[in-house]
C-alpha positions as semicolon CSV with decimal commas, in nm:
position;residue;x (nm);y (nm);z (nm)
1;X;1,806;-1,044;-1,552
2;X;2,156;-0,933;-1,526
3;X;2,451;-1,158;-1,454
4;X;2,558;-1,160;-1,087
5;X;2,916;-1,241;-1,035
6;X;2,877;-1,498;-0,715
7;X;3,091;-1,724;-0,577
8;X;2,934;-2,019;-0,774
9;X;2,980;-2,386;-0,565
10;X;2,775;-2,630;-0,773
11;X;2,576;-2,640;-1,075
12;X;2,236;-2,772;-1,131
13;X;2,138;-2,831;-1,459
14;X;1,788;-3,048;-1,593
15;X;1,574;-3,052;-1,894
16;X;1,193;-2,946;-1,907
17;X;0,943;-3,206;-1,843
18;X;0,606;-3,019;-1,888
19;X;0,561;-2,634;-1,943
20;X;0,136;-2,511;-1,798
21;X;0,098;-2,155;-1,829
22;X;0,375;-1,993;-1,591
23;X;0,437;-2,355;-1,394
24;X;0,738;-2,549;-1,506
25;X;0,831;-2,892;-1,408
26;X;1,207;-3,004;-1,483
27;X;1,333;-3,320;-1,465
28;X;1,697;-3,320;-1,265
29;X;1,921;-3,616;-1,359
30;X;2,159;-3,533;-1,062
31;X;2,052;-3,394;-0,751
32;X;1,769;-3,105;-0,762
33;X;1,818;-2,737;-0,718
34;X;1,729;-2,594;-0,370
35;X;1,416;-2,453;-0,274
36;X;1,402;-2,074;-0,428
37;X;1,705;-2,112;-0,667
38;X;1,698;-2,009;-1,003
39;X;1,746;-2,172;-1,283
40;X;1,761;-2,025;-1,657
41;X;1,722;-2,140;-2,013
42;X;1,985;-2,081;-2,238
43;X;2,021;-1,785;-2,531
44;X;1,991;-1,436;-2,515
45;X;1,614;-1,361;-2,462
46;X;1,651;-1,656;-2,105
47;X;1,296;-1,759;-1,934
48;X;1,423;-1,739;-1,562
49;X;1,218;-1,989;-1,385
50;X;1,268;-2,009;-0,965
51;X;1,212;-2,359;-0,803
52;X;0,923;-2,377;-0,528
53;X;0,916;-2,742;-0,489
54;X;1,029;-3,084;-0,495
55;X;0,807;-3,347;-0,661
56;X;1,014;-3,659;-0,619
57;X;1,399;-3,678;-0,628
58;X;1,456;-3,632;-0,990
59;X;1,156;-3,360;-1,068
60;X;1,160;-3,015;-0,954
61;X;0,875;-2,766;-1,000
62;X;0,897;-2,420;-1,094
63;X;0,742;-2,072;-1,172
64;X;0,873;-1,858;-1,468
65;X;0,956;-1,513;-1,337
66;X;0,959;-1,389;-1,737
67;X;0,763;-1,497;-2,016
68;X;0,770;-1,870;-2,144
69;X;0,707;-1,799;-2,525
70;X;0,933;-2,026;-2,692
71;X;0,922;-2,234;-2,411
72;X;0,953;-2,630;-2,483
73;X;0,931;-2,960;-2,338
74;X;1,308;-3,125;-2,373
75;X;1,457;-2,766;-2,336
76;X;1,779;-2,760;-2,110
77;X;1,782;-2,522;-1,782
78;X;2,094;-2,462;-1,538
79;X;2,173;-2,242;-1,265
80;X;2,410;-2,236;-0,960
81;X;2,177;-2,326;-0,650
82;X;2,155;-1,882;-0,640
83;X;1,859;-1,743;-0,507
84;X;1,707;-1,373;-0,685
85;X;1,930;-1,154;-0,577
86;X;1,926;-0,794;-0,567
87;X;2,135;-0,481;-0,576
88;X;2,160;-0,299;-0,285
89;X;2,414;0,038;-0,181
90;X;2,304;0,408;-0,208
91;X;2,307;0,399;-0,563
92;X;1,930;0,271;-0,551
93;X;1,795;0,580;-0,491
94;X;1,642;0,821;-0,794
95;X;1,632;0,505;-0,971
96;X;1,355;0,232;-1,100
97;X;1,370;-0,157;-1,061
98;X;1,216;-0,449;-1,144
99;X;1,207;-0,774;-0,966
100;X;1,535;-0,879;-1,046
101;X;1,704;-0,557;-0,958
102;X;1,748;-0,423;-1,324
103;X;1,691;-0,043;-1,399
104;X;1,403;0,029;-1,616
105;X;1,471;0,340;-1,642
106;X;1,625;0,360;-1,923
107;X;1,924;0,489;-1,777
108;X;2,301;0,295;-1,729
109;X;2,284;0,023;-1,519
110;X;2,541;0,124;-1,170
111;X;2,821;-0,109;-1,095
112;X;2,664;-0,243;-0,778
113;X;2,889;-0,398;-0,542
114;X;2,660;-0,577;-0,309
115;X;2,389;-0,820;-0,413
116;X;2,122;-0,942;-0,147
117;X;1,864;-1,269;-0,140
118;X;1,480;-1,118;-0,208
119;X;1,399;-1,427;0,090
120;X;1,458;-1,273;0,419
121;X;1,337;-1,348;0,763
122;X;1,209;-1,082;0,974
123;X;1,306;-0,958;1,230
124;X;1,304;-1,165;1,567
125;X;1,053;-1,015;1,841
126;X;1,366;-0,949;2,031
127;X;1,458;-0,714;1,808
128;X;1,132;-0,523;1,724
129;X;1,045;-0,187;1,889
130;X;0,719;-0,028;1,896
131;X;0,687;0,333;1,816
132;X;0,419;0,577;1,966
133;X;0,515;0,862;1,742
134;X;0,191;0,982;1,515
135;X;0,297;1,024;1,088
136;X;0,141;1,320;1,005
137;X;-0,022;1,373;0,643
138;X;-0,153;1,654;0,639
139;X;-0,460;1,498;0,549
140;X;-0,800;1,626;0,752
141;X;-0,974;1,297;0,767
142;X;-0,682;1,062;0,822
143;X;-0,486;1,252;1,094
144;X;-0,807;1,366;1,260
145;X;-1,009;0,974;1,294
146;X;-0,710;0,722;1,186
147;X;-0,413;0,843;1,240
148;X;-0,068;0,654;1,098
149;X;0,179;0,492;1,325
150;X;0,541;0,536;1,239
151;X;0,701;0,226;1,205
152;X;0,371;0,045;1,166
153;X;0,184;-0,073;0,868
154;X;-0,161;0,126;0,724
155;X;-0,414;0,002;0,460
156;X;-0,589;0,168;0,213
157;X;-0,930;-0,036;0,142
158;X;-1,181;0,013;-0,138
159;X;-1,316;-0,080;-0,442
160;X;-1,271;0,010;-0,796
161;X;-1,278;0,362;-0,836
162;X;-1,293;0,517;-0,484
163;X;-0,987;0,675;-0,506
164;X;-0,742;0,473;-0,344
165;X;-0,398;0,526;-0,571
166;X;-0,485;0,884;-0,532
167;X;-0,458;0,921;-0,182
168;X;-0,151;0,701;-0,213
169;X;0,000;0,966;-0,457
170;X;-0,097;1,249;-0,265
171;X;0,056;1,072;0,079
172;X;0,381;1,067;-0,130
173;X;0,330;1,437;-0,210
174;X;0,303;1,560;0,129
175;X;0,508;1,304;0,338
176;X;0,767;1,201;0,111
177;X;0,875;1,552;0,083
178;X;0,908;1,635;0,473
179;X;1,011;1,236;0,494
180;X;1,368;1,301;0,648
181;X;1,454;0,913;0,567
182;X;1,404;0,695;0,232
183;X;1,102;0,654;0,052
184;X;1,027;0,346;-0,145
185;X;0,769;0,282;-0,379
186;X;0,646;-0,064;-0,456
187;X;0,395;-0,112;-0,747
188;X;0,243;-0,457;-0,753
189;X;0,072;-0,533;-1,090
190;X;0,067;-0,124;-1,109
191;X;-0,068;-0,005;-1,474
192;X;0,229;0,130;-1,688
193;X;0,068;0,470;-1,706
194;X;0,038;0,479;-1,339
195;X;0,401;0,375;-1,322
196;X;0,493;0,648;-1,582
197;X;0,324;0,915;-1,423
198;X;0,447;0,875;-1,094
199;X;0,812;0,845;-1,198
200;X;0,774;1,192;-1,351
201;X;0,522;1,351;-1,097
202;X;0,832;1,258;-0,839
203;X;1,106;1,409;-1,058
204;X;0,867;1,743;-1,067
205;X;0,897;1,755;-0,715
206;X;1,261;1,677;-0,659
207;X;1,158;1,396;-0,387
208;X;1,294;1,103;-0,638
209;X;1,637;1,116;-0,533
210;X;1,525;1,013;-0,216
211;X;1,296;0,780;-0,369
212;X;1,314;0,395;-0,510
213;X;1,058;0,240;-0,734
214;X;1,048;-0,120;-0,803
215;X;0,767;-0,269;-1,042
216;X;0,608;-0,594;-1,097
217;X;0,395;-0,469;-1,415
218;X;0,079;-0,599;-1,474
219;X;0,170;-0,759;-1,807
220;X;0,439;-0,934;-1,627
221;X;0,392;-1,341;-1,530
222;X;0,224;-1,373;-1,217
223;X;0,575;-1,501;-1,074
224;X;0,721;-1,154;-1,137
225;X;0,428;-0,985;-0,962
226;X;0,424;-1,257;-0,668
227;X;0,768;-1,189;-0,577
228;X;0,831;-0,796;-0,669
229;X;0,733;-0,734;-0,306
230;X;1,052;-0,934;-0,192
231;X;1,230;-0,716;-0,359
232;X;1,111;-0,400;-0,255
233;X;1,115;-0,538;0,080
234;X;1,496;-0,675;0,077
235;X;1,605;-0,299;-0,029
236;X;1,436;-0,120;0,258
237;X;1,565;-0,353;0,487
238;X;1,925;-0,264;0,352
239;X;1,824;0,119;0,459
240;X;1,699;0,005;0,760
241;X;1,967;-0,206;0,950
242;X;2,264;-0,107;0,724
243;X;2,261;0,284;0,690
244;X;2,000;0,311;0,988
245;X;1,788;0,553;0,807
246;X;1,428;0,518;0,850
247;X;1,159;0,414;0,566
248;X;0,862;0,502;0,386
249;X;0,712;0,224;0,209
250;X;0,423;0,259;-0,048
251;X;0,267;-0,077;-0,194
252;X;0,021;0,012;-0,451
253;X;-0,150;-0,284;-0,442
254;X;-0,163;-0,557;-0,201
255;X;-0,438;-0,752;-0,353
256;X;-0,269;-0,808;-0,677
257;X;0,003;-0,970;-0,485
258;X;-0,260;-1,215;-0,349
259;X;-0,446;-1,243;-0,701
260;X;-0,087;-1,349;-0,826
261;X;-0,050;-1,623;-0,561
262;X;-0,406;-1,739;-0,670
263;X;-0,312;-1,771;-1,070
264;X;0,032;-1,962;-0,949
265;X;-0,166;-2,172;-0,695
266;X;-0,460;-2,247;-0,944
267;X;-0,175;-2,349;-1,208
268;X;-0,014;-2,563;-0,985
269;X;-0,324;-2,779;-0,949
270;X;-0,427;-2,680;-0,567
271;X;-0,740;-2,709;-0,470
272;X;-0,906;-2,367;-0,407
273;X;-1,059;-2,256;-0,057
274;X;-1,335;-1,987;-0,001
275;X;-1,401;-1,783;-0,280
276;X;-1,166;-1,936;-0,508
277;X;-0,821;-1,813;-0,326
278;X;-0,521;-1,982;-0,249
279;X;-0,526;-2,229;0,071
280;X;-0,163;-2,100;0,152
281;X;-0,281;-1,707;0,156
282;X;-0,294;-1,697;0,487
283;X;0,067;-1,804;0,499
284;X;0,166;-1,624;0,172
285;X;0,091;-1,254;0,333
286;X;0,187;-1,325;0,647
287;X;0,517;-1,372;0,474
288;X;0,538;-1,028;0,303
289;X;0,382;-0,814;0,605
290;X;0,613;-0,968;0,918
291;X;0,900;-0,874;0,717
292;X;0,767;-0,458;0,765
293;X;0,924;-0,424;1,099
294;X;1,114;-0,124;1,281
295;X;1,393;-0,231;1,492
296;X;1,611;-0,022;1,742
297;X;1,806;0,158;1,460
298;X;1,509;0,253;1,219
299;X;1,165;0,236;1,118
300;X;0,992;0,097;0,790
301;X;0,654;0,285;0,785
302;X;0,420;0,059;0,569
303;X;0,124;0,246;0,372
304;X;-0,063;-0,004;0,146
305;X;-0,339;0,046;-0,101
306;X;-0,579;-0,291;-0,065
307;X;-0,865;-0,336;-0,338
308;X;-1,179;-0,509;-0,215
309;X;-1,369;-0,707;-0,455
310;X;-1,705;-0,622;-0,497
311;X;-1,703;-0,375;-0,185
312;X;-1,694;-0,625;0,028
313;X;-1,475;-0,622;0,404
314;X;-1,573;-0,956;0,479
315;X;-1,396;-1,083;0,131
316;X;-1,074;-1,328;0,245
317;X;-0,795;-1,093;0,071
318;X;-0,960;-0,812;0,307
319;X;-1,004;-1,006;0,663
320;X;-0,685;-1,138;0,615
321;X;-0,514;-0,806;0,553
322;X;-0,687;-0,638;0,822
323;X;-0,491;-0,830;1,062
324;X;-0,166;-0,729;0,997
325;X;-0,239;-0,375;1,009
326;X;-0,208;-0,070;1,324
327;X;-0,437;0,138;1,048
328;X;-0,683;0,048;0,844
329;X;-0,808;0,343;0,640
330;X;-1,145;0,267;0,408
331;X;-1,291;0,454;0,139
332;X;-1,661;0,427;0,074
333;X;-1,869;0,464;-0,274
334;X;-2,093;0,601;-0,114
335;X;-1,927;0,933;-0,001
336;X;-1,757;0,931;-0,318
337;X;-2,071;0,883;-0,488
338;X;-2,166;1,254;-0,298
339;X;-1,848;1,409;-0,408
340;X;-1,706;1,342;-0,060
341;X;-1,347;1,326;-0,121
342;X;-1,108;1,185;0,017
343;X;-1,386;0,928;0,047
344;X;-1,281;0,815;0,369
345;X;-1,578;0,618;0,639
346;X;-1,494;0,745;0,959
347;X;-1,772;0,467;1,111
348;X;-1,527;0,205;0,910
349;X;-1,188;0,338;0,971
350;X;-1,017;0,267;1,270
351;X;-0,645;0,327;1,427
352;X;-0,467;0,186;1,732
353;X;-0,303;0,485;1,783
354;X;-0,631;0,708;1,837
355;X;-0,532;0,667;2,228
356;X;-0,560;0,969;2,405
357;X;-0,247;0,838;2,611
358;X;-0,035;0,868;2,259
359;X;-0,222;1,171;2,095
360;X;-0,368;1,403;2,384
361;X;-0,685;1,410;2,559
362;X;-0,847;1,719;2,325
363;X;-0,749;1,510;1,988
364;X;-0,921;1,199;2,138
365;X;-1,253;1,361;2,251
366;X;-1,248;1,586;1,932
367;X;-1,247;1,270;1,741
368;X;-1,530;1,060;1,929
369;X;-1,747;1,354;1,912
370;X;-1,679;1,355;1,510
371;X;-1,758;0,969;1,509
372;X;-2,051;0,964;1,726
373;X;-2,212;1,263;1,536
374;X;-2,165;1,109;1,218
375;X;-2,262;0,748;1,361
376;X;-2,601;0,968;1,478
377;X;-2,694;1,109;1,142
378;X;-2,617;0,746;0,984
379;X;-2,918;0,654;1,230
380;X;-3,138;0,970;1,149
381;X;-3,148;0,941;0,773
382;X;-3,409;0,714;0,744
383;X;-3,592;0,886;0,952
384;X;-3,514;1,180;0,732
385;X;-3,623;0,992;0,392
386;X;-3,932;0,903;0,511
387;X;-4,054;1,195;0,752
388;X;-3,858;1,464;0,652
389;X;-3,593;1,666;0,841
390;X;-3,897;1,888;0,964
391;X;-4,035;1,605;1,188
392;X;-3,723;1,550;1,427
393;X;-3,650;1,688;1,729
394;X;-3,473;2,027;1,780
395;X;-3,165;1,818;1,939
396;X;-3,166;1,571;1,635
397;X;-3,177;1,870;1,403
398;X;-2,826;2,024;1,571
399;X;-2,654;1,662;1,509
400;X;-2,786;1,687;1,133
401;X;-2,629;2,029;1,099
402;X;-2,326;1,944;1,263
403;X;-2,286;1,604;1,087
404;X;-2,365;1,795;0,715
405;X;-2,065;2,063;0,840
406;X;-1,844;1,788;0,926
407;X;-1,884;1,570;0,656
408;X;-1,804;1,899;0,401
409;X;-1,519;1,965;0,619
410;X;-1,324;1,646;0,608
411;X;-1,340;1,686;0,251
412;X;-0,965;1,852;0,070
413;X;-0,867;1,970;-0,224
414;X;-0,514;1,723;-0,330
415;X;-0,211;1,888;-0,458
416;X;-0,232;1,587;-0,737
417;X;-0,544;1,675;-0,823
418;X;-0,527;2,010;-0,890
419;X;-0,501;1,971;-1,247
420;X;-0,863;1,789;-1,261
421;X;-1,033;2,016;-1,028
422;X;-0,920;2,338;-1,056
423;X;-0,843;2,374;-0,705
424;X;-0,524;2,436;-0,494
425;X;-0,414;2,173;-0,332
426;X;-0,393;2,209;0,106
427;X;-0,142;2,066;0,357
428;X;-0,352;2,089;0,654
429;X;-0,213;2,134;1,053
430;X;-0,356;1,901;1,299
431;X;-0,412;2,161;1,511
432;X;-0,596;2,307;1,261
433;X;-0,807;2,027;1,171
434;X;-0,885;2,005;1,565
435;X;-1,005;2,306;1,585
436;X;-1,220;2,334;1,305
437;X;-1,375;1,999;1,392
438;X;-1,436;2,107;1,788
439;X;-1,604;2,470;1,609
440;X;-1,856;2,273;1,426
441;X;-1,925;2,034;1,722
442;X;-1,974;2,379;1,901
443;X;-2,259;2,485;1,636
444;X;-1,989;2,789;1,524
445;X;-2,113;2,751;1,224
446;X;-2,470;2,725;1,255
447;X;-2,585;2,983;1,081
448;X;-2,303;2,914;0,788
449;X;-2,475;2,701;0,472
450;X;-2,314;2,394;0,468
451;X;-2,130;2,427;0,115
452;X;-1,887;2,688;0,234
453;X;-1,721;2,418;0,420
454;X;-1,654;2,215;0,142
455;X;-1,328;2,143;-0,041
456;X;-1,116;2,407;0,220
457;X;-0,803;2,353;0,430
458;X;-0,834;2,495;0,775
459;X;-1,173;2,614;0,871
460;X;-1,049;3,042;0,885
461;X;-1,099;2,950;0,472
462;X;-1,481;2,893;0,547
463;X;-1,668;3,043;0,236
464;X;-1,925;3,257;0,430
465;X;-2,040;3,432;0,095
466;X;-2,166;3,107;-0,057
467;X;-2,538;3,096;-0,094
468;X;-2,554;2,717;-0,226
469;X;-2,702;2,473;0,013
């Protein structure tokens, strides 16, 4: 953590009373540091530990932001009643962060100027606006059945596996580089190679001068991850009310900021509630999201990747997420399973701004039609497993058709993916995706076997020549 040269008022200085895990107590002979200060050990290789509460007038408790090897009961801590705080200025951009506001990089470290506290409240409701403008992706499935509000927050559910980081990488291939704003990237408890590969994948595309990443590894203490968010969080507001430029946020992932909260609330001797979590998570997130919030100069656009245990919506980390979102976008195993990708469950998904007041009569009706069809052929396939197609109805066989077609044709080939598959990657027109979807609804394609829809952009690529059913 570098040094911050701060107007420094008093110092608070104590000695280590008990060291568990990542939770420090210290023992303050004079008064006790405030609430969210930091306070460091001495030598060159300093466990910065930030205070979170008071136990009695001498005894302060703590969570270590970096490792506490070394660590020892009797050692002596001091700091100056100072908050984290990070850089902020233009200089952020094209570079990488971690929760303290150091490059990791490995380039020079700029000569910021300003220096801001990662604890922030949002904005008043005075000062809020709400935006009706649509965030297009160029992706089928999302723009079609969910699409993203600007200035609003979006998740990205799923378990392990379904594909969620890489719809969050290709979102920052095709938005990010038509994003006329900032872009900021926010990897909680993100995998180094993850990390690493993004960082270059953006340089490759020229968008990381507009870009900045801030990690909270997931080797790091649980304090580090807990709080990386803050950080990320404190810079975009900087863009936001300071240079009045709006903001693309990317968090990558949201759960790992509650399963942090859970190891530091476990530590610190709480008692669990449901399903093991945190009884402050509630609280905790609520915390993070309010702070995502457009106000009459700019917008922060929020696009977050949520895991969900076990598959599971009804987990806690997942009902409690829900509610802070306009969007919530969810990925199913079971299309993914089929090759379906992006693995997106229209019956699942849902959007506030799928209004035909805010995105036009057609687009509304285009995308009910989609939903019920596919909400139909949900119902028919038992049916199916047990009778056979042959045994429905001539009307229940059009919806099958339809629903195979449409099911093929929300499926797109990723520009980050091309590598793996072999296949271009598409930026697709809503338009285009409207139309495609109301020419399938239409039985256009009939007569078409249902494999030439798969994997294309706009449906003028249909592959009529394909024989494969």
């Amino acid at each position: 953590m570098a040094e911050r040269d701060v107007h420094r008022q008093q110092q608070f200085s104590g000695v280590i009373s008990s060291v568990r895990a990542t939770v420090v107590d210290i023992h303050c002979p004079g008064s006790l540091p405030p609430l969210y200060s930091i306070l460091k050990t001495e030598g060159i290789h300093a466990t910065v530990i930030e205070i979170i509460d008071h136990l009695d007038e001498h005894l302060a408790r703590g969570i270590a932001l970096t490792t506490t090897a070394g660590l020892a009961k009797g050692d002596r801590v001091q700091g100056y009643g100072r908050p984290i705080e990070v850089p902020i200025g233009n200089q952020l951009l094209g570079r990488m962060f971690n929760v303290f506001g150091d490059v990791i990089d490995n380039g020079e470290q700029p000569d910021f100027k300003e220096f801001k506290s990662i604890h922030q409240h949002p904005l008043s409701l005075s000062e809020r606006v709400v935006s009706e403008e649509i965030f297009l992706t160029g992706i089928k499935g999302i723009d079609l059945l969910v699409p993203i509000e600007k200035g609003g927050k979006t998740g990205l559910f799923g378990g392990a596996g379904v594909g969620k980081t890489v719809v969050i990488t290709e979102l920052i291939h095709n938005m990010v580089a038509s994003h006329k704003g900032v872009s900021i990237f926010c990897g909680i408890g993100e995998r180094c190679r993850e990390g690493e590969e993004l960082y270059r994948e953006m340089g490759e595309a020229d968008v990381l001068k507009n870009t900045v990443m801030v990690f909270g590894q997931m080797n790091e203490s649980p304090g580090s991850r807990f709080r990386v968010g803050n950080t990320a969080l404190t810079m975009a507001e900087f863009f936001r009310d300071v240079q009045g430029q709006d903001v693309l946020l990317l968090i990558d992932n949201i759960f790992r900021f509650i399963q942090a909260g859970m190891e530091l609330s476990g530590l610190m001797g709480r008692l669990p509630s449901r399903l093991g979590y945190q009884p402050t998570m509630g609280t905790e997130l609520a915390g993070l999201q309010e702070r995502i919030a457009s106000s009459r100069k700019a917008a922060i656009t929020s696009i977050q990747a949520v895991y969900v245990p076990a598959d599971d919506l009804t987990d806690p980390a997942a009902v409690h997420t829900f509610s802070h979102l306009s969007a919530s976008i969810v990925l199913s195993r079971q299309m993914a399973s089929q090759g379906f990708y992006p693995a997106i469950d229209p019956l699942q998904s849902r959007s506030m701004m799928l209004n035909p007041r805010i995105v036009g009569e057609k687009h509304y009706q285009v995308a009910r039609q989609v939903r019920r069809t596919l909400s139909d052929y949900e119902d028919l396939k038992d049916i199916i497993a047990m009778l056979g197609l042959e045994e429905l109805s001539q009307n229940d066989r059009r919806i099958v058709n339809r629903a195979r077609r449409l099911e093929r044709f929300l499926t797109q080939p990723f520009f980050t993916t091309e590598h793996f598959t072999g296949l271009d990657g598409r930026f697709v027109q809503l338009e285009d995706t409207i139309n495609g979807c109301d020419k399938i609804l239409n039985d256009a394609f009939y007569q078409i076997p249902e494999s030439g829809l798969y994997m294309i952009g706009s449906i003028d690529e249909v592959k009529i020549d394909n024989n494969v059913t």
